[in-house]
Amino acid sequence: MGLTLTEKILKAHVVDGEFVKGKEIGIRIDQTLTQDATGTMAYIEFEAMGVPRVRTERSVAYIDHNTLQSGFENADDHRFIGSVAKKHGIYFSRPGNGICHQVHLERFGIPGKTLIGSDSHTPTGGGIGMIAIGAGGLDVAVAMGGGAYYITYPKIVKINLTGKLAPWVSAKDVILEVLRIMSVKGGVGKVIEYCGEGVKTLSVPERATITNMGAELGATTSVFPSDEVTLDFLKAQDRASDWTELKADDDAVYDEVLDIDLSKVVPQAACPHSPDNVKTFEEIGTLKIDQVCIGSCTNSSYMDMMKVAHILRGKTVNPGVSLAIAPGSKQVLNMLASNGALAAMIDAGARILESACGPCIGMGQSPNSKGVSLRTFNRNFEGRSGTKDGQIYLVSPETAAASALTGYLTDPRTLGEMPRINMPAQFMINDNMVEPPAPESEMESVEILRGPNIKEYPETAPLLDSIECAVSLKVGDNITTDHIMPAGAKILPLRSNIPAISQHCFTVCDEDFPRRAKNLGRSIIVGGSNYGQGSSREHAALAPLYLGVKAVLVKSFARIHRANLINAGILPLTFVNEADYDKIGQGDDIALDGIRRAIIDGKTELILVNRSKNAEIPVLCELTGRTKDIILAGGLLDYTREQLGK
Ligand code: MIC
Ligand code: SF4
């Protein structure tokens, strides 16, 4: 029986566990990346592990998220990350060099290698044939120290692409189509592999747009083969020697197959407030818009920007619209500046932003009240833009640019003939904004620059044998980590200060939660299905840890958040019967006894007693050998220290 591409790469990297679906495997990690919003904590954790030098082939620290410096905090974090990188063997991509995923694809991604990143959109690297996975900061810290990264051996889904995209239809429309079909839960526990004749019609950046938003499916990752198109991209980046051909065997067996005829895909949009709320323009009808934002790790490549420049050239942005454009990297911005495309954008009235995440994470450019904003980004969760009642639609760059001119959601196919924009045979290469680490012989002398906002990892303790406490919060389905730990320009600067950032935990759902949880001392949270979808921010586990949350009981979890809870020593529990969700309410007193013993004995079912309602609720605590030990130790940091001590 032949192998899928995913199996080939995983088999070449497995260091622990068996290849059985649903079981845990440990893989060797070749490359890591961090960004600044999760990076400070990841490096505090790395320091706490006491490993002097990273043991990966390549680790890169990017500065791209917290780039609005309205106080000292973000700039301090940048300096801290730069100094840690220099000391411990990590390449440092300076602020201004671009968005981590875009730059990594351009300059560092290598087909067939494994990459984990402390950012949920790390699967962008799947566009160049990597197994690239988003993870919590602590998992990345462990991988930098040479530890394996553990995933549940996934189901593998084949998306068979046929045909070719029609003019003005974009890779973004393809992934929106996949989201419409599979939903934000459809990818949980799965790797999505793109195959078929249609693959060769897509460039590497187009493939990366598709794998990037696999994160929104909840998938572990998504991957494309590495073929001639990949080679051409790498050649144009002066990296032909990084290329190897990689594809699935013809007789590979998949768990699921989905066929998509590219020629039938049409321009569409994900409507508020979920990336899977996808509708065609006909279904949406007339939509007047207030803002357009173009950029983010999904759609900020050179090719995307050239299409936008072409549409804007010689025109003026509609007077009712504010258009912001953030090219994804210094390479992209520099090329646009050199060939005049940037001038066309500026001339049309675009507000050019630095090459960074910017509005995608609420770092500026929040829309007006109730404002309708079309964005080429990947997430449109409520409030994420910084405007609570903002109405965010996710669209392709072509749709975004066409609409910026008319002031209404506009089908780019109305623009007439599409120009031919070719992939450059040679990108402009200058890695002068990537600082290499100090040589090993000099690392001792590198001073770590720690600002006053940088506080320690919260206190942990070994798992209790019984938890008697109240339910501090009950929430519904599809809670995102943006609900649990909101981002935005005001809160992001607190990412390295858990006591301060916890004061914002869950305030999107309930302003009083932080105070209530802290007053209770110990508590549990109850939620619905797909709890913790979205970003990889481990702060969504560390803030609850700081506030005394001991367990989270839900119908189902999103992958990265469940791992982050375990890493933080918080028990992840699921209902045996989902209907029991109704038997437990906010404020109820609960008791869960004999937990340690049960976990040690390998029992997965526990009984939670709801004392307020006199009900017994069976709950599942499904932990494997390693995650058992992590939970018992009080989290991954304590566990790793124990292991290193042995
Ligand atoms: C996001 O897109 O939500 C982020 C901001 O990039 C996060 C990481 C973070 O919260 O720092 C992610 O996707 O993991
Ligand atoms: Fe940055 Fe947005 Fe991409 Fe997250 S999704 S890495 S915030 S550009």
XYZ file of C-alpha atoms in Angstrom, residues 8-564:
557
model
C 6.070 10.064 4.257
C 7.151 13.207 6.084
C 5.857 12.046 9.460
C 7.522 8.621 9.086
C 10.834 10.323 8.338
C 10.533 12.293 11.586
C 8.831 9.994 14.092
C 10.767 9.431 17.314
C 8.063 8.097 19.617
C 4.749 6.262 19.379
C 3.018 4.067 16.837
C 1.448 4.929 13.523
C -2.119 4.244 14.590
C -4.867 6.777 13.869
C -5.938 8.568 17.000
C -2.794 7.582 18.959
C -0.135 10.049 19.974
C 3.161 10.259 18.065
C 6.238 12.326 18.800
C 8.048 13.899 15.842
C 11.453 15.487 15.515
C 11.214 19.162 14.669
C 13.651 20.610 12.123
C 12.590 24.249 12.305
C 10.723 26.520 14.711
C 9.313 29.989 14.454
C 7.916 32.392 17.004
C 6.306 35.782 16.697
C 6.491 38.554 19.266
C 2.984 38.246 20.748
C 3.629 34.648 21.783
C 7.413 34.767 21.603
C 8.241 36.611 24.802
C 6.481 33.932 26.855
C 7.982 31.130 24.712
C 11.487 32.474 25.374
C 10.798 32.968 29.092
C 9.827 29.280 29.070
C 12.880 28.340 27.015
C 15.100 30.149 29.520
C 13.341 28.373 32.399
C 14.263 25.020 30.832
C 17.926 25.907 31.045
C 18.989 24.686 27.579
C 21.843 26.950 26.441
C 21.540 26.662 22.669
C 18.690 25.633 20.344
C 19.010 22.129 18.953
C 16.951 22.605 15.786
C 18.296 23.035 12.251
C 16.804 26.527 12.109
C 14.882 28.595 14.613
C 13.651 32.068 13.745
C 12.142 34.737 16.012
C 9.950 37.222 14.160
C 8.656 40.624 15.210
C 5.404 41.260 13.386
C 2.411 41.382 15.751
C 3.007 43.976 18.458
C 4.309 46.692 16.216
C 2.217 49.654 17.414
C 4.480 51.045 20.083
C 2.172 53.285 22.071
C 4.087 52.591 25.289
C 7.393 51.022 26.210
C 6.063 47.448 26.494
C 6.204 46.227 22.898
C 9.569 47.805 22.180
C 10.933 46.211 25.361
C 9.634 42.825 24.252
C 11.275 43.239 20.840
C 14.623 43.957 22.497
C 14.188 41.033 24.869
C 13.418 38.625 22.019
C 16.334 39.986 19.975
C 18.747 39.447 22.834
C 17.492 35.942 23.689
C 17.736 35.029 20.001
C 21.290 36.273 19.762
C 22.359 34.372 22.852
C 20.653 31.055 22.248
C 21.243 30.389 18.545
C 18.088 31.814 16.983
C 17.822 33.986 13.851
C 16.092 37.290 14.560
C 13.801 38.843 11.975
C 13.712 42.493 12.941
C 10.569 44.637 13.039
C 9.941 45.816 9.487
C 11.084 42.581 7.887
C 7.570 41.240 7.624
C 4.952 38.765 8.788
C 6.447 35.532 10.105
C 4.623 33.159 7.771
C 5.254 35.212 4.636
C 8.950 35.682 5.392
C 9.412 32.067 6.443
C 7.912 30.869 3.171
C 10.153 33.182 1.178
C 13.436 32.652 2.960
C 13.465 29.583 5.214
C 10.781 26.993 4.439
C 12.146 23.730 3.017
C 10.041 20.961 1.432
C 9.868 17.790 3.516
C 11.012 19.436 6.763
C 8.954 19.758 9.940
C 8.210 23.188 11.390
C 6.315 24.183 14.500
C 5.491 27.765 15.292
C 3.870 29.575 18.175
C 1.197 30.814 15.852
C -1.804 28.948 14.512
C -1.101 29.940 10.903
C 2.235 28.145 10.805
C 0.635 25.665 8.307
C 1.299 28.366 5.692
C 4.550 26.390 5.263
C 2.458 23.517 3.863
C 2.365 25.561 0.663
C 5.998 24.675 0.093
C 5.609 21.011 1.111
C 6.452 21.189 4.811
C 4.603 19.588 7.681
C 4.141 22.890 9.469
C 2.052 22.975 12.627
C 0.829 25.684 14.990
C 1.533 25.065 18.662
C 1.630 26.705 22.061
C 4.741 28.670 23.017
C 5.813 26.054 25.537
C 5.710 23.291 22.909
C 7.890 25.453 20.691
C 10.277 26.070 23.587
C 10.560 22.306 24.137
C 11.180 21.714 20.417
C 13.897 24.398 20.434
C 15.485 22.466 23.274
C 15.541 19.356 21.080
C 12.378 17.734 22.464
C 9.858 15.992 20.243
C 6.527 17.541 19.354
C 3.505 15.356 19.993
C 0.408 15.170 17.828
C -2.447 12.753 17.574
C -1.713 10.627 14.517
C -4.151 12.330 12.193
C -6.749 11.237 9.714
C -5.600 12.283 6.259
C -8.032 13.983 3.915
C -7.339 14.241 0.211
C -8.657 17.303 -1.530
C -8.487 16.423 -5.173
C -8.150 19.575 -7.259
C -9.087 19.473 -10.935
C -9.392 22.225 -13.559
C -7.992 25.740 -13.328
C -9.254 28.908 -11.639
C -11.299 31.230 -13.871
C -10.006 34.788 -14.372
C -10.328 36.962 -11.220
C -11.066 33.937 -9.030
C -8.472 33.501 -6.340
C -6.864 30.890 -4.071
C -8.734 32.633 -1.241
C -12.010 31.666 -2.891
C -10.813 28.049 -2.958
C -10.164 27.871 0.769
C -13.430 29.724 1.455
C -15.117 26.982 -0.574
C -13.400 24.314 1.553
C -14.533 26.148 4.709
C -18.091 26.330 3.404
C -18.057 22.564 2.885
C -16.133 21.438 5.978
C -16.871 24.182 8.588
C -14.593 25.464 11.353
C -14.768 22.066 13.079
C -14.380 19.923 9.971
C -10.623 19.627 10.094
C -10.132 18.698 13.757
C -7.779 15.696 14.062
C -7.029 15.782 10.330
C -4.287 16.763 7.924
C -5.539 18.094 4.605
C -3.479 17.012 1.618
C -4.023 18.752 -1.712
C -3.547 16.529 -4.756
C -4.651 16.221 -8.349
C -4.085 17.870 -11.687
C -5.249 21.270 -10.422
C -2.277 21.561 -8.050
C 0.189 22.491 -10.772
C -1.964 25.475 -11.797
C -1.387 27.096 -8.396
C 1.757 29.032 -7.464
C 3.487 28.540 -4.101
C 1.975 31.734 -2.583
C -1.489 30.624 -3.776
C -0.945 27.214 -2.188
C 0.195 28.971 0.988
C -3.033 31.023 1.088
C -4.922 27.732 1.076
C -2.813 25.957 3.711
C -2.772 29.107 5.862
C -6.536 29.029 6.292
C -6.540 25.308 6.982
C -6.104 26.657 10.520
C -9.674 27.929 10.281
C -10.850 24.365 9.539
C -9.317 23.303 12.853
C -6.957 21.018 10.902
C -3.628 19.911 12.363
C -2.080 21.155 9.138
C -2.485 21.212 5.347
C 0.118 20.317 2.759
C 0.796 20.554 -0.966
C 3.267 18.400 -2.900
C 6.670 19.822 -3.765
C 6.908 19.916 -7.566
C 8.288 21.953 -10.471
C 6.242 24.960 -9.348
C 7.897 24.724 -5.923
C 11.299 24.487 -7.576
C 10.628 27.614 -9.652
C 9.644 29.515 -6.508
C 12.752 28.378 -4.660
C 14.959 29.232 -7.656
C 13.478 32.727 -7.706
C 14.399 32.973 -4.007
C 17.955 31.776 -4.784
C 17.260 28.590 -2.861
C 17.060 25.888 -5.537
C 19.298 23.669 -3.428
C 16.550 23.475 -0.778
C 14.251 21.689 -3.219
C 13.318 18.022 -3.258
C 10.426 16.498 -5.109
C 7.712 15.203 -2.793
C 4.346 13.697 -3.528
C 1.967 11.007 -2.372
C 2.178 7.548 -3.932
C -0.437 6.911 -6.598
C -2.004 4.142 -4.527
C -1.966 6.081 -1.225
C -5.057 5.511 0.877
C -6.913 8.439 2.431
C -9.516 8.586 5.193
C -11.684 11.004 3.269
C -11.679 12.450 -0.239
C -13.168 15.724 -1.393
C -13.209 16.818 -5.046
C -12.982 20.467 -6.009
C -13.126 21.589 -9.620
C -11.173 24.855 -9.592
C -12.920 26.085 -12.735
C -16.256 26.057 -10.856
C -15.065 28.115 -7.855
C -16.526 31.645 -7.755
C -15.560 34.765 -5.779
C -17.190 34.584 -2.349
C -16.941 35.991 1.161
C -16.963 34.704 4.743
C -19.620 36.810 6.479
C -19.597 37.958 10.126
C -18.564 36.452 12.520
C -17.086 33.144 11.416
C -14.680 32.098 8.639
C -17.065 29.291 7.631
C -20.078 31.571 7.185
C -19.318 31.630 3.468
C -21.776 33.071 0.954
C -21.678 33.962 -2.721
C -22.116 37.620 -3.652
C -25.566 36.802 -4.977
C -26.546 35.423 -1.573
C -25.131 38.488 0.190
C -26.824 41.000 -2.126
C -25.990 44.691 -2.128
C -23.480 45.508 0.611
C -22.209 49.026 1.213
C -18.759 49.034 2.757
C -16.786 51.414 4.968
C -13.347 49.914 4.993
C -11.060 47.588 3.038
C -7.893 46.044 4.482
C -5.482 44.115 2.283
C -2.642 42.053 3.728
C -2.095 39.506 6.552
C -0.290 36.192 6.369
C -3.082 34.886 4.111
C -2.892 37.378 1.267
C 0.132 39.651 1.294
C 2.408 38.032 -1.274
C 4.017 39.836 -4.189
C 1.502 38.360 -6.630
C -1.476 39.392 -4.473
C -0.133 42.923 -4.186
C 0.567 43.203 -7.919
C -3.036 42.266 -8.697
C -4.241 44.891 -6.235
C -1.929 47.530 -7.732
C -3.200 46.724 -11.193
C -6.831 47.177 -10.123
C -6.083 50.474 -8.346
C -3.801 51.986 -10.984
C -5.095 55.336 -12.216
C -8.260 55.165 -10.062
C -9.318 56.711 -6.728
C -10.527 54.853 -3.661
C -14.254 55.465 -3.191
C -14.862 58.481 -0.885
C -16.899 56.327 1.511
C -14.083 53.813 1.956
C -10.818 53.756 3.877
C -8.355 51.405 2.177
C -5.357 50.100 4.135
C -2.682 47.912 2.558
C 0.087 46.047 4.399
C 2.476 44.194 2.076
C 3.564 40.983 3.810
C 7.316 41.397 3.851
C 10.179 43.737 3.216
C 10.882 41.736 0.063
C 7.351 42.324 -1.229
C 7.284 46.007 -0.245
C 10.688 46.622 -1.759
C 9.719 45.021 -5.045
C 6.494 47.049 -5.198
C 8.505 50.193 -4.480
C 11.014 49.410 -7.207
C 8.564 48.551 -9.972
C 6.129 51.414 -9.388
C 3.237 49.298 -8.088
C 3.479 50.992 -4.698
C 3.146 54.372 -6.369
C -0.062 53.192 -8.046
C -1.472 52.185 -4.660
C -0.470 55.449 -2.999
C -1.787 57.460 -5.904
C -5.191 55.755 -5.656
C -5.397 56.770 -1.991
C -4.382 53.596 -0.177
C -3.076 53.993 3.352
C 0.153 52.002 3.278
C 0.960 50.202 6.517
C 4.210 48.596 7.604
C 4.819 44.955 6.735
C 3.223 43.395 9.796
C -0.023 41.804 11.042
C -1.561 45.214 11.821
C -5.348 45.323 11.525
C -5.592 41.519 11.387
C -4.904 41.386 15.102
C -6.560 44.685 15.950
C -3.244 46.599 15.979
C -4.798 49.733 14.572
C -7.281 50.364 11.723
C -10.315 49.327 13.736
C -13.393 50.116 11.632
C -16.029 52.714 12.567
C -19.036 51.719 14.732
C -21.054 49.029 12.960
C -18.562 49.520 10.113
C -18.551 47.011 7.270
C -14.972 46.026 6.557
C -13.792 43.743 3.744
C -10.511 42.101 4.649
C -8.215 39.674 2.901
C -7.443 38.138 6.299
C -8.308 34.746 7.768
C -10.412 35.484 10.853
C -13.522 37.586 11.379
C -14.389 36.696 14.963
C -16.599 39.185 16.760
C -14.622 42.070 18.222
C -11.250 40.932 16.831
C -10.974 44.056 14.662
C -11.105 46.190 17.811
C -14.639 47.422 17.050
C -17.137 45.306 18.943
C -19.963 45.787 16.451
C -17.707 45.844 13.372
C -18.950 43.634 10.515
C -15.974 41.847 9.016
C -16.109 39.975 5.697
C -13.180 37.857 4.503
C -12.510 38.125 0.770
C -9.787 37.759 -1.867
C -7.409 40.631 -2.727
C -9.113 40.942 -6.118
C -12.549 41.377 -4.499
C -11.128 43.731 -1.877
C -9.476 46.045 -4.411
C -12.462 46.082 -6.779
C -14.796 46.905 -3.875
C -12.524 49.672 -2.545
C -13.144 51.527 -5.795
C -16.918 51.127 -5.936
C -17.775 51.402 -2.232
C -19.828 48.194 -2.456
C -18.973 44.506 -2.315
C -17.993 43.994 -5.944
C -17.401 40.870 -7.991
C -13.924 41.312 -9.525
C -15.118 39.484 -12.643
C -16.807 42.751 -13.596
C -13.362 44.318 -14.101
C -12.936 43.150 -17.674
C -9.963 41.244 -18.963
C -7.545 39.988 -16.329
C -3.938 40.982 -16.924
C -1.217 38.368 -16.914
C 0.876 38.868 -13.828
C 3.820 36.503 -13.819
C 5.740 35.123 -10.877
C 9.092 36.926 -10.968
C 11.987 34.782 -12.186
C 14.038 36.413 -9.430
C 12.776 37.998 -6.210
C 14.752 40.873 -4.654
C 16.812 39.205 -1.988
C 18.414 40.991 0.900
C 18.376 39.293 4.278
C 19.915 42.282 6.029
C 16.977 42.451 8.463
C 17.575 38.904 9.686
C 20.229 38.928 12.370
C 22.162 35.717 12.798
C 22.812 34.516 16.347
C 26.121 35.084 18.108
C 28.654 32.293 17.604
C 28.631 29.747 20.407
C 31.980 30.991 21.684
C 30.524 34.475 22.259
C 27.094 33.606 23.632
C 28.144 33.984 27.272
C 28.759 37.687 26.770
C 25.337 38.447 25.285
C 23.244 40.344 27.796
C 19.493 39.628 27.987
C 17.537 42.892 27.854
C 14.522 42.480 30.127
C 11.974 45.322 30.408
C 9.893 45.968 33.546
C 6.705 44.597 31.958
C 8.227 41.146 31.571
C 6.950 39.023 34.443
C 7.546 35.392 35.275
C 5.554 32.328 34.283
C 2.567 31.920 36.640
C 2.847 29.636 39.639
C 2.006 26.004 39.046
C 1.392 23.062 41.375
C 1.049 19.295 40.930
C -2.485 18.160 40.111
C -4.839 18.002 43.123
C -6.528 14.724 43.968
C -9.900 16.332 44.377
C -11.368 19.564 43.120
C -14.220 21.118 45.057
C -15.171 24.483 43.685
C -17.685 26.524 41.746
C -18.321 26.967 38.028
C -16.976 30.448 37.390
C -18.258 30.675 33.813
C -20.508 28.821 31.400
C -20.227 29.558 27.680
C -21.645 28.116 24.427
C -20.247 26.548 21.233
C -17.297 27.684 19.089
C -15.683 29.860 21.751
C -12.469 31.238 20.222
C -9.235 32.059 21.981
C -10.066 35.665 21.009
C -13.012 35.358 23.437
C -10.890 33.755 26.137
C -7.911 36.080 25.816
C -8.714 39.048 23.581
C -5.923 40.687 21.582
C -5.888 44.201 20.078
C -3.618 47.180 20.508
C -4.503 47.750 24.174
C -4.204 44.194 25.499
C -1.405 42.731 23.356
C 1.334 44.746 25.099
C 0.527 42.722 28.223
C 1.441 39.371 26.660
C 4.575 39.105 28.789
C 2.727 40.022 31.986
C 0.248 37.290 32.906
C -1.094 38.952 36.106
C -1.979 42.065 34.093
C -3.332 40.339 30.980
C -5.559 38.020 33.041
C -7.642 41.046 33.983
C -8.968 40.904 30.397
C -9.649 37.158 30.328
C -13.121 36.377 28.895
C -14.198 40.009 29.250
C -15.661 39.831 25.719
C -18.256 37.387 27.125
C -18.462 38.559 30.731
C -16.758 41.695 32.056
C -16.865 40.410 35.611
C -15.159 37.055 34.975
C -11.581 37.912 36.062
C -12.707 39.393 39.377
C -15.164 36.571 40.044
C -12.664 33.813 39.253
C -9.948 35.410 41.379
C -12.372 35.798 44.304
C -13.447 32.181 44.042
C -9.823 31.102 44.329
C -10.476 27.825 42.513
C -13.035 27.218 39.803
C -13.907 25.378 36.620
C -15.213 26.634 33.271
C -17.973 24.909 31.288
C -18.253 25.244 27.507
C -19.787 23.791 24.331
C -18.209 22.256 21.257
C -14.999 23.328 19.471
C -13.941 25.216 22.596
C -10.733 27.230 22.084
C -10.726 27.377 18.282
C -8.565 29.960 16.555
C -5.255 31.285 17.714
C -2.465 29.324 19.373
C -2.011 31.876 22.164
C -1.133 29.933 25.302
C -2.246 33.010 27.213
C -5.764 31.602 26.795
C -4.600 28.853 29.185
C -2.095 30.831 31.279
C -4.575 33.563 32.250
C -7.168 31.013 33.480
C -4.308 29.230 35.306
C -3.405 32.484 37.037
C -7.088 33.070 37.902
C -7.328 29.677 39.594
C -9.157 27.667 36.919
C -8.477 23.981 37.618
C -10.471 22.280 34.867
C -12.380 23.085 31.697
C -15.394 20.872 30.931
C -16.743 21.087 27.376
C -18.478 19.135 24.607
C -15.281 19.159 22.505
C -11.966 21.026 22.253
C -9.950 22.594 19.449
C -6.530 20.906 19.160
C -4.014 23.615 20.084
C -6.027 24.983 22.977
C -6.506 21.538 24.528
C -2.741 21.021 24.343
C -2.156 24.447 25.897
